[in-house]
Amino acid sequence: MTKYIFTLGGVVSSLGKGIASATLGALLQARGYKVRMRKMDPYLNLDPGTMSPYQHGEVFVTEDGAETDLDLGHYERFANISCHKTDSISGGRIYHNVLTKERRGDYLGGTVQMIPHVTNEVKAFLESDLTDEDFVLYEVGGTVGDIEGTIFLEAVRQFMNEKGRKNCCVVYLTLLPFIETAGELKTKPTQQAVKRLMEAGIQADVLLCRSKIALGEDERKKLALFCNVPSQNVVAALDVDNVYGLPISYHEQGLDTSVLSYFDMPSDVDLSKWKQIVNTMNHFQKNVQIAVVGKYCHLPDTYKSLKEALVHAGISENTKVDIDWIESDLLEGKSTKEVAKALEKYQGILVPGGFGNRGVEGKITAVQYARENKIPFFGICLGMQMAVVECMRHLCGVKDANSTEFTSDCTPVITRMSVWEKDGIKTIRPEKGDMGGTMRLGAYPCVLKKGSLAEKLYGTKQISERHRHRYEMDINYESVLAEKGVVISGKSPDGLLPEIIEIPEHPFFFAGQFHPEFKSKPFAAHPVFQGFIRAALKKASE
Ligand code: GLN
């Protein structure tokens, strides 16, 4: 029978619930169990697609085209699974569903209330689309006590009561602050957070305590006594400097053992592959320096999957990838000499995805520098669009080439997509339609050109990658670019949408309209990231 695990957070936010949940998923998987991982976000947006990275960090896109929280990226990377649309829900979506049903007359004659209508909608999500999973792990975003999260906690309480408490385990992530002057870890905030959770009718079963230092027996006993958990279920979540070390660390501290003994399901664990990558990462033999020229560079979460994909490629090449995040607008209005000074120390330049006007000219400058100086270049989504604009401007002489996302006063080489096809179905987007959920989203097939770099990297003729964009290169410029040695090496199967451009004469110049970073895994680096790092290593050895 399926077991349900809820990861909740207390005391403060940003304790890493997503990573903790993903780590537990990985540990259960390392014991041979089938896991499913899900996230509930209490905010009122229908999904994070309309939020700025400043608010939310990266928007992670699933295969089936859901715009979700970046924690789903952790789940996919740690547990090596592919999440679905049905694995992520927001408070807004729950209320939206309830109100849609109300208008349709589903509750005709009744008063629509938080309990049971809203809680039933949450419970329907908890149980939807499950197959034969051994464990389903649910993370509730935010901190216990947040007003928006109340309805989710109430639904979880009801759900656990219905499923039988012994089939449901609550892992509560809290913080044990270390008070320097007293030289000790403080348990009181955790005690109070546990009480707060009990006000919602939920008893924590395992306490996962974020802590700078190891827990002493005293603290463990105290927490067990005050918080009503067996002392072996008080687990220290120690700070680590490498997230891929977490499965080993949490296992050593007893997280998976506690959860499985709660369910009375003892089993063996095989962590050899985790030990192997940690060992590789502790003894990298080579290193390269990569510049990511983007827009939200001071926020580490904005390019989460991208950063991890570079790390994965580094692991596969036994190489430490040093990443410098460069705000693209800093390259604007600079002389060639100044641009060279900013970029000359890098063996690879990557221009990632993005939205909006600010900094785009700086991205074009970065592409130009990489192209002219034969520095390995990798463009992703907006990065590809800017590569097309750069080549059109500086190779093909179309000085006002641009994307209509930024100006209408230009030669429009990148234009808004109004119609495209998926699985034989046409999607049409009117000019003044909604902004939320209307991009080209999720996995689409792409056919690769024979003999191209793309085909060499992927080792196949047709690929599938995840998209999230509103604009696309106009295919009519294909021959103009081809004359100057810029090749469209990947297209949608109907041949209408350019998906990849490359320059065969350049050591490595690859740009794709999709986001390959979403599919990279620590144990299976993405082939394009791998190729990029290999090219950077070659550059480093020159
Ligand atoms: N802003 C561009 C578009 O919507 C690129 C999006 C992206 O980089 N994800 O097409």
Coordinates of C-alpha atoms and ligand atoms in Angstrom, one line a residue:
M1 CA 0.0 0.0 0.0
T2 CA 1.2 3.5 -0.9
K3 CA 2.7 5.5 2.0
Y4 CA 2.4 9.3 2.2
I5 CA 5.1 11.6 3.5
F6 CA 4.5 15.3 4.2
T7 CA 7.4 17.7 4.5
L8 CA 6.4 20.8 6.4
G9 CA 8.5 23.7 7.6
G10 CA 8.5 25.6 10.8
V11 CA 10.4 28.5 12.6
V12 CA 11.6 30.3 9.5
S13 CA 11.4 30.0 5.7
S14 CA 14.4 29.2 3.4
L15 CA 15.5 26.2 5.4
G16 CA 15.6 24.1 2.2
K17 CA 12.4 22.1 2.5
G18 CA 12.6 21.3 -1.2
I19 CA 16.1 19.9 -1.1
A20 CA 15.3 18.0 2.1
S21 CA 12.2 16.5 0.5
A22 CA 14.2 15.7 -2.7
T23 CA 17.0 14.1 -0.6
L24 CA 14.5 11.9 1.3
G25 CA 13.1 10.9 -2.1
A26 CA 16.6 10.0 -3.3
L27 CA 17.2 7.9 -0.2
L28 CA 14.0 6.0 -0.5
Q29 CA 14.9 5.4 -4.1
A30 CA 18.3 4.2 -3.1
R31 CA 16.5 1.5 -1.2
G32 CA 14.6 0.4 -4.3
Y33 CA 11.3 2.1 -3.7
K34 CA 9.2 3.9 -6.3
V35 CA 8.7 7.5 -5.3
R36 CA 6.5 10.3 -6.5
M37 CA 7.2 13.9 -5.5
R38 CA 4.8 16.8 -5.2
K39 CA 4.6 20.4 -4.2
M40 CA 1.8 22.6 -2.8
D41 CA 2.4 26.3 -3.0
P42 CA 0.0 28.3 -0.9
Y43 CA 0.2 31.6 -2.9
L44 CA -2.7 32.8 -5.0
N45 CA -1.1 32.9 -8.4
L46 CA -2.3 30.0 -10.6
D47 CA 1.3 29.1 -11.1
P48 CA 4.7 30.9 -10.8
G49 CA 4.8 31.6 -14.6
T50 CA 3.7 35.2 -14.1
M51 CA 6.1 35.9 -11.2
S52 CA 9.4 37.7 -11.5
P53 CA 12.5 35.8 -10.7
Y54 CA 13.1 38.4 -8.0
Q55 CA 10.0 37.0 -6.3
H56 CA 10.3 33.4 -7.1
G57 CA 13.6 32.3 -8.5
E58 CA 13.6 29.9 -11.5
V59 CA 10.4 28.7 -13.0
F60 CA 10.9 25.0 -13.6
V61 CA 9.1 23.6 -16.7
T62 CA 7.9 19.9 -16.7
E63 CA 7.8 17.7 -19.8
D64 CA 4.1 18.1 -20.0
G65 CA 4.4 21.9 -19.9
A66 CA 3.6 23.0 -16.4
E67 CA 5.3 26.1 -15.1
T68 CA 6.3 25.1 -11.6
D69 CA 8.3 25.8 -8.5
L70 CA 12.1 25.3 -8.7
D71 CA 11.7 22.5 -6.1
L72 CA 10.4 20.3 -8.8
G73 CA 13.8 20.6 -10.4
H74 CA 15.4 19.3 -7.2
Y75 CA 13.0 16.4 -7.2
E76 CA 13.8 15.5 -10.8
R77 CA 17.6 15.8 -10.2
F78 CA 17.8 14.0 -6.9
A79 CA 15.3 11.3 -7.5
N80 CA 15.9 11.0 -11.2
I81 CA 12.2 11.2 -12.0
S82 CA 10.1 13.2 -14.4
C83 CA 7.5 15.3 -12.7
H84 CA 4.1 15.9 -14.2
K85 CA 1.6 18.8 -14.3
T86 CA -0.3 16.9 -11.6
D87 CA 2.6 17.1 -9.2
S88 CA 2.4 20.8 -8.5
I89 CA -0.5 23.0 -7.3
S90 CA -1.0 26.5 -5.9
G91 CA -3.5 27.9 -3.5
G92 CA -4.8 30.0 -6.4
R93 CA -5.4 27.0 -8.6
I94 CA -7.3 25.3 -5.7
Y95 CA -9.6 28.3 -5.3
H96 CA -9.9 28.7 -9.1
N97 CA -11.0 25.1 -9.4
V98 CA -13.6 25.5 -6.6
L99 CA -15.0 28.7 -8.1
T100 CA -15.2 27.2 -11.6
K101 CA -17.2 24.3 -10.2
E102 CA -19.4 26.7 -8.3
R103 CA -20.2 28.6 -11.5
R104 CA -20.8 25.4 -13.4
G105 CA -23.4 24.4 -10.8
D106 CA -21.5 21.5 -9.3
Y107 CA -22.5 22.6 -5.8
L108 CA -26.0 23.8 -6.8
G109 CA -28.1 24.6 -3.8
G110 CA -25.2 24.6 -1.4
T111 CA -23.1 27.2 0.4
V112 CA -19.5 26.9 -0.8
Q113 CA -17.1 26.8 2.2
M114 CA -13.5 26.3 3.1
I115 CA -14.4 23.0 4.7
P116 CA -15.4 20.8 2.9
H117 CA -15.2 22.3 -0.6
V118 CA -11.7 23.8 -0.6
T119 CA -10.2 21.1 1.6
N120 CA -11.8 18.4 -0.7
E121 CA -10.2 20.1 -3.7
V122 CA -6.8 19.8 -1.9
K123 CA -7.4 16.2 -1.0
A124 CA -8.4 15.5 -4.6
F125 CA -5.0 16.8 -5.6
L126 CA -3.2 14.7 -3.0
E127 CA -4.7 11.5 -4.5
S128 CA -4.9 12.5 -8.2
D129 CA -3.1 10.6 -10.9
L130 CA -1.3 8.1 -8.6
T131 CA -0.3 4.7 -9.9
D132 CA 1.6 2.1 -7.9
E133 CA 4.0 4.3 -6.0
D134 CA 5.5 3.0 -2.8
F135 CA 5.9 6.5 -1.4
V136 CA 4.3 9.8 -2.4
L137 CA 6.2 12.8 -0.9
Y138 CA 4.4 16.1 -0.6
E139 CA 6.0 19.3 0.3
V140 CA 3.9 22.2 1.6
G141 CA 5.5 25.6 0.7
G142 CA 5.9 28.3 3.2
T143 CA 6.1 28.1 7.0
V144 CA 3.5 26.6 9.4
G145 CA 1.5 29.6 10.7
D146 CA 1.4 31.4 7.4
I147 CA -2.2 32.4 6.8
E148 CA -2.3 31.1 3.2
G149 CA -1.1 27.7 4.2
T150 CA -3.8 27.0 6.7
I151 CA -6.2 25.3 4.3
F152 CA -3.5 23.0 3.1
L153 CA -2.6 21.9 6.6
E154 CA -6.3 21.3 7.3
A155 CA -6.6 19.1 4.2
V156 CA -3.5 17.2 5.2
R157 CA -4.9 16.6 8.6
Q158 CA -8.1 15.2 7.2
F159 CA -6.3 13.2 4.6
M160 CA -4.1 11.5 7.2
N161 CA -7.1 10.7 9.3
E162 CA -8.8 9.1 6.3
K163 CA -5.7 7.1 5.1
G164 CA -4.8 6.0 8.6
R165 CA -2.1 7.8 10.6
K166 CA 0.3 4.8 10.3
N167 CA 0.3 5.2 6.5
C168 CA 1.3 8.9 6.8
C169 CA 4.5 10.4 8.1
V170 CA 5.1 14.1 8.9
V171 CA 8.6 15.3 8.5
Y172 CA 9.0 18.7 10.1
L173 CA 12.0 20.8 9.0
T174 CA 12.9 23.3 11.7
L175 CA 15.9 25.4 12.8
L176 CA 18.1 25.1 15.8
P177 CA 19.8 28.4 16.1
F178 CA 23.4 28.4 17.5
I179 CA 23.8 31.2 20.0
E180 CA 27.5 32.1 19.9
T181 CA 27.6 33.8 23.3
A182 CA 26.0 30.8 25.1
G183 CA 27.9 28.4 22.9
E184 CA 24.8 26.2 22.5
L185 CA 22.0 25.2 20.1
K186 CA 18.6 26.4 21.1
T187 CA 15.6 24.1 20.9
K188 CA 12.8 26.5 22.0
P189 CA 11.9 27.8 18.5
T190 CA 11.4 24.2 17.4
Q191 CA 9.4 23.4 20.5
Q192 CA 7.1 26.3 19.7
A193 CA 6.9 25.4 16.0
V194 CA 5.8 21.9 16.9
K195 CA 3.1 23.4 19.1
R196 CA 2.0 25.6 16.3
L197 CA 1.7 22.6 14.1
M198 CA -0.4 20.9 16.7
E199 CA -2.8 23.8 16.7
A200 CA -3.6 22.6 13.2
G201 CA -4.2 19.1 14.6
I202 CA -1.0 17.6 13.2
Q203 CA 1.7 15.9 15.2
A204 CA 5.2 15.9 13.7
D205 CA 6.7 12.3 13.5
V206 CA 10.2 13.1 12.4
L207 CA 12.0 16.4 13.3
L208 CA 14.6 17.4 10.8
C209 CA 16.6 20.1 12.5
R210 CA 18.7 22.4 10.4
S211 CA 21.8 23.0 12.5
K212 CA 25.3 24.4 12.2
I213 CA 26.7 21.7 14.5
A214 CA 25.9 18.1 15.4
L215 CA 23.1 17.6 17.9
G216 CA 24.2 16.5 21.4
E217 CA 22.3 13.8 23.3
D218 CA 20.9 16.5 25.6
E219 CA 19.3 18.5 22.8
R220 CA 17.9 15.3 21.2
K221 CA 16.3 14.2 24.5
K222 CA 14.9 17.6 25.2
L223 CA 13.3 17.8 21.8
A224 CA 11.9 14.3 22.0
L225 CA 10.4 15.1 25.4
F226 CA 8.9 18.5 24.5
C227 CA 7.9 17.6 21.0
N228 CA 6.4 14.2 21.5
V229 CA 8.6 12.2 19.1
P230 CA 10.9 9.3 19.8
S231 CA 14.5 10.5 20.3
Q232 CA 15.8 8.5 17.3
N233 CA 13.4 10.6 15.2
V234 CA 15.2 13.8 16.0
V235 CA 17.5 14.1 13.0
A236 CA 20.1 16.8 12.5
A237 CA 20.2 18.4 9.1
L238 CA 23.7 19.7 9.1
D239 CA 24.9 22.5 6.8
V240 CA 26.9 21.1 3.9
D241 CA 28.8 22.9 1.2
N242 CA 27.8 20.5 -1.6
V243 CA 24.1 19.6 -2.0
Y244 CA 25.0 16.3 -3.7
G245 CA 26.5 15.3 -0.3
L246 CA 23.1 15.6 1.4
P247 CA 21.8 12.1 0.7
I248 CA 24.9 10.7 2.5
S249 CA 24.8 13.2 5.3
Y250 CA 21.0 12.8 6.0
H251 CA 21.4 9.1 5.8
E252 CA 24.2 9.2 8.4
Q253 CA 22.0 11.3 10.6
G254 CA 19.3 8.7 10.3
L255 CA 16.5 10.5 8.2
D256 CA 15.5 7.6 6.0
T257 CA 16.0 5.0 8.8
S258 CA 13.6 7.0 11.0
V259 CA 11.0 7.4 8.3
L260 CA 11.2 3.7 7.4
S261 CA 11.0 2.6 11.0
Y262 CA 8.0 4.7 11.4
F263 CA 6.3 2.7 8.6
D264 CA 7.9 -0.5 9.9
M265 CA 9.6 -1.1 6.6
P266 CA 13.3 -1.9 7.2
S267 CA 15.4 -2.2 4.0
D268 CA 19.0 -1.9 2.7
V269 CA 20.3 1.2 1.2
D270 CA 22.8 1.5 -1.6
L271 CA 24.4 5.0 -1.7
S272 CA 27.4 4.0 -3.8
K273 CA 26.5 6.3 -6.7
W274 CA 26.1 9.3 -4.4
K275 CA 29.5 8.5 -2.8
Q276 CA 31.0 8.3 -6.2
I277 CA 29.9 11.8 -7.3
V278 CA 30.9 13.3 -4.0
N279 CA 34.3 11.7 -4.3
T280 CA 34.6 13.0 -7.9
M281 CA 33.6 16.5 -6.8
N282 CA 36.1 16.5 -3.9
H283 CA 39.0 15.6 -6.2
F284 CA 38.3 17.4 -9.5
Q285 CA 41.3 17.1 -11.7
K286 CA 40.6 20.0 -14.1
N287 CA 38.9 23.3 -14.0
V288 CA 37.3 25.8 -16.4
Q289 CA 35.9 29.3 -16.0
I290 CA 32.6 30.0 -17.5
A291 CA 30.8 33.4 -17.8
V292 CA 27.1 33.4 -17.6
V293 CA 25.9 36.7 -19.0
G294 CA 22.4 37.2 -17.8
K295 CA 20.0 39.5 -16.1
Y296 CA 19.2 38.4 -12.6
C297 CA 22.7 37.3 -11.6
H298 CA 22.8 38.4 -8.0
L299 CA 19.9 36.0 -7.2
P300 CA 21.4 32.5 -7.0
D301 CA 18.0 30.8 -7.5
T302 CA 17.2 32.4 -10.8
Y303 CA 19.3 30.1 -12.9
K304 CA 19.1 27.1 -10.5
S305 CA 18.8 24.3 -13.2
L306 CA 21.4 26.0 -15.4
K307 CA 23.9 26.1 -12.6
E308 CA 23.3 22.5 -11.8
A309 CA 23.5 21.4 -15.4
L310 CA 27.0 23.1 -15.6
V311 CA 28.0 21.2 -12.4
H312 CA 26.7 17.9 -13.9
A313 CA 28.7 18.5 -17.1
G314 CA 31.7 19.2 -14.9
I315 CA 31.2 16.0 -12.9
S316 CA 31.1 14.0 -16.2
E317 CA 34.4 15.6 -17.3
N318 CA 36.1 15.5 -13.9
T319 CA 36.2 19.3 -14.0
K320 CA 35.4 22.0 -11.5
V321 CA 33.3 24.5 -13.3
D322 CA 33.8 28.0 -11.9
I323 CA 30.9 30.2 -12.9
D324 CA 31.0 34.0 -12.9
W325 CA 27.6 35.6 -13.1
I326 CA 27.8 38.7 -15.2
E327 CA 25.0 41.3 -15.4
S328 CA 24.7 41.8 -19.1
D329 CA 23.9 45.5 -18.8
L330 CA 27.4 46.1 -17.5
L331 CA 28.7 45.2 -21.0
E332 CA 26.5 47.9 -22.6
G333 CA 28.1 51.0 -24.1
K334 CA 31.6 49.6 -23.5
S335 CA 34.5 49.7 -26.0
T336 CA 35.8 46.5 -27.6
K337 CA 38.8 46.7 -25.3
E338 CA 36.6 47.0 -22.2
V339 CA 34.4 44.1 -23.3
A340 CA 37.6 42.0 -23.9
K341 CA 38.8 42.9 -20.4
A342 CA 35.5 41.7 -18.9
L343 CA 35.4 38.5 -20.8
E344 CA 38.9 37.4 -21.8
K345 CA 39.6 35.2 -18.9
Y346 CA 36.7 32.8 -19.7
Q347 CA 36.9 29.6 -21.6
G348 CA 33.2 29.6 -22.3
I349 CA 30.4 32.1 -22.5
L350 CA 26.8 31.2 -21.9
V351 CA 23.8 33.5 -22.5
P352 CA 20.8 32.1 -20.7
G353 CA 17.0 32.6 -21.1
G354 CA 15.3 35.7 -20.0
F355 CA 12.5 38.2 -20.6
G356 CA 12.3 41.9 -21.2
N357 CA 14.4 44.7 -22.5
R358 CA 17.0 45.4 -19.9
G359 CA 20.4 44.1 -20.7
V360 CA 19.7 42.5 -24.1
E361 CA 22.2 44.7 -25.9
G362 CA 24.8 43.5 -23.4
K363 CA 23.9 39.9 -24.2
I364 CA 24.3 40.6 -27.9
T365 CA 27.8 42.1 -27.1
A366 CA 28.7 38.9 -25.3
V367 CA 27.7 36.7 -28.3
Q368 CA 29.7 38.9 -30.6
Y369 CA 32.8 38.7 -28.4
A370 CA 32.4 34.9 -28.2
R371 CA 31.8 34.5 -31.9
E372 CA 34.7 36.8 -33.1
N373 CA 37.2 35.5 -30.6
K374 CA 36.3 31.8 -31.0
I375 CA 35.3 31.3 -27.4
P376 CA 33.0 28.4 -26.9
F377 CA 29.4 29.8 -26.9
F378 CA 26.2 28.4 -25.6
G379 CA 22.9 30.3 -26.0
I380 CA 19.7 29.2 -24.4
C381 CA 16.2 30.5 -25.4
L382 CA 16.6 34.3 -25.2
G383 CA 20.4 33.5 -25.6
M384 CA 19.6 31.9 -29.0
Q385 CA 17.4 34.8 -30.0
M386 CA 20.2 37.2 -29.2
A387 CA 22.7 35.1 -31.1
V388 CA 20.4 35.3 -34.2
V389 CA 20.2 39.0 -33.8
E390 CA 23.9 39.4 -33.4
C391 CA 24.7 37.3 -36.5
M392 CA 22.1 39.2 -38.5
R393 CA 23.5 42.5 -37.4
H394 CA 27.2 41.9 -37.6
L395 CA 27.6 39.1 -40.1
C396 CA 24.7 39.7 -42.5
G397 CA 24.8 43.5 -42.2
V398 CA 21.2 44.0 -41.1
K399 CA 22.0 46.7 -38.6
D400 CA 18.5 47.1 -37.2
A401 CA 17.8 43.4 -36.7
N402 CA 16.0 42.7 -33.4
S403 CA 13.2 40.9 -31.7
T404 CA 9.7 42.4 -31.6
E405 CA 9.7 41.6 -27.9
F406 CA 11.9 44.7 -27.5
T407 CA 10.9 47.1 -30.3
S408 CA 8.6 47.3 -33.3
D409 CA 11.0 49.7 -35.0
C410 CA 13.4 47.0 -36.4
T411 CA 13.9 44.3 -39.0
P412 CA 12.0 41.6 -37.1
V413 CA 14.2 38.5 -37.1
I414 CA 12.6 37.3 -33.9
T415 CA 8.8 37.5 -33.8
R416 CA 6.0 36.6 -31.6
M417 CA 4.6 33.1 -32.3
S418 CA 0.9 33.2 -33.0
V419 CA 0.4 29.6 -34.2
W420 CA 2.3 26.4 -33.7
E421 CA 1.6 22.7 -33.7
K422 CA 1.9 19.9 -31.1
D423 CA 0.9 16.3 -31.6
G424 CA -1.1 17.3 -34.7
I425 CA -3.0 20.0 -32.8
K426 CA -2.7 23.7 -33.7
T427 CA -2.2 26.2 -30.9
I428 CA -3.3 29.7 -31.7
R429 CA -2.3 32.8 -29.6
P430 CA -4.1 36.1 -30.3
E431 CA -1.9 39.2 -30.0
K432 CA -3.8 40.5 -27.0
G433 CA -4.4 37.2 -25.2
D434 CA -3.6 36.4 -21.5
M435 CA 0.0 36.4 -20.3
G436 CA -0.2 33.5 -17.9
G437 CA 0.3 29.9 -19.1
T438 CA 0.2 30.9 -22.8
M439 CA 3.8 30.5 -23.9
R440 CA 5.0 27.5 -25.9
L441 CA 5.5 25.2 -22.9
G442 CA 6.9 21.8 -22.3
A443 CA 8.6 19.1 -24.4
Y444 CA 8.5 19.4 -28.2
P445 CA 10.3 17.3 -30.8
C446 CA 13.2 18.7 -32.9
V447 CA 14.8 17.2 -35.9
L448 CA 18.5 17.5 -36.2
K449 CA 20.5 18.2 -39.4
K450 CA 22.7 15.4 -40.6
G451 CA 26.4 15.9 -39.8
S452 CA 25.7 18.9 -37.5
L453 CA 27.3 19.6 -34.2
A454 CA 23.9 19.1 -32.7
E455 CA 23.6 15.6 -34.1
K456 CA 27.1 14.8 -33.0
L457 CA 26.4 15.9 -29.4
Y458 CA 23.0 14.2 -29.0
G459 CA 24.1 11.1 -31.0
T460 CA 20.6 10.9 -32.6
K461 CA 18.5 12.5 -35.3
Q462 CA 15.5 13.5 -33.3
I463 CA 15.4 15.0 -29.9
S464 CA 12.8 16.3 -27.4
E465 CA 13.5 19.4 -25.3
R466 CA 11.5 21.6 -23.0
H467 CA 10.3 25.1 -24.1
R468 CA 9.1 28.2 -22.4
H469 CA 8.9 31.2 -24.7
R470 CA 6.7 33.5 -26.7
Y471 CA 9.0 34.5 -29.5
E472 CA 10.9 32.5 -32.2
M473 CA 13.3 33.2 -35.0
D474 CA 11.6 33.9 -38.4
I475 CA 12.6 30.9 -40.6
N476 CA 12.7 33.2 -43.7
Y477 CA 16.1 34.4 -42.6
E478 CA 17.6 30.9 -42.9
S479 CA 19.3 31.4 -46.2
V480 CA 20.6 34.9 -45.2
L481 CA 22.3 33.4 -42.2
A482 CA 23.5 30.3 -44.2
E483 CA 25.4 32.5 -46.6
K484 CA 27.5 33.7 -43.7
G485 CA 28.1 30.3 -42.3
V486 CA 25.3 30.2 -39.6
V487 CA 23.4 27.0 -39.9
I488 CA 20.0 26.1 -38.6
S489 CA 20.7 22.6 -37.4
G490 CA 17.5 21.8 -35.5
K491 CA 13.9 22.5 -36.6
S492 CA 10.4 21.5 -35.5
P493 CA 9.3 18.4 -37.5
D494 CA 7.2 20.5 -39.8
G495 CA 10.3 22.5 -40.7
L496 CA 8.7 25.8 -39.7
L497 CA 10.4 26.6 -36.4
P498 CA 14.1 27.1 -36.1
E499 CA 15.2 25.4 -32.8
I500 CA 19.0 25.3 -33.0
I501 CA 21.6 27.4 -34.7
E502 CA 25.3 26.7 -34.9
I503 CA 28.5 27.9 -36.7
P504 CA 30.5 25.0 -38.1
E505 CA 33.6 27.1 -38.5
H506 CA 33.6 28.1 -34.8
P507 CA 35.1 25.7 -32.2
F508 CA 31.7 25.6 -30.4
F509 CA 28.9 27.9 -31.2
F510 CA 25.5 26.3 -30.2
A511 CA 22.3 28.0 -29.4
G512 CA 18.9 26.4 -28.8
Q513 CA 15.4 27.8 -28.5
F514 CA 14.7 25.3 -25.7
H515 CA 15.9 24.9 -22.1
P516 CA 18.2 21.8 -22.0
E517 CA 19.1 22.6 -18.4
F518 CA 15.8 21.2 -17.2
K519 CA 16.7 17.7 -18.3
S520 CA 20.3 17.5 -16.9
K521 CA 20.9 15.0 -14.0
P522 CA 23.8 14.6 -11.7
F523 CA 24.3 11.0 -13.0
A524 CA 23.5 11.9 -16.6
A525 CA 24.9 15.2 -17.7
H526 CA 23.1 16.8 -20.6
P527 CA 25.0 16.2 -23.9
V528 CA 25.1 19.9 -24.9
F529 CA 26.4 21.1 -21.6
Q530 CA 28.9 18.3 -21.7
G531 CA 30.0 19.3 -25.2
F532 CA 30.2 22.9 -24.0
I533 CA 32.5 22.0 -21.1
R534 CA 34.6 19.8 -23.3
A535 CA 35.1 22.7 -25.7
A536 CA 35.9 25.0 -22.8
L537 CA 38.5 22.5 -21.6
K538 CA 40.0 22.4 -25.1
K539 CA 40.2 26.2 -25.0
A540 CA 41.8 26.1 -21.6
S541 CA 44.5 23.9 -22.9
E542 CA 45.4 26.2 -25.9
Ligands
GLN1 N1 11.7 36.3 -23.9 C1 11.9 35.3 -24.9 C2 10.6 34.7 -25.4 O1 9.5 34.8 -24.7 C3 12.8 34.2 -24.4 C4 12.2 33.4 -23.3 C5 13.2 32.6 -22.5 O2 14.4 32.8 -22.6 N2 12.7 31.6 -21.8 O3 10.5 34.2 -26.4

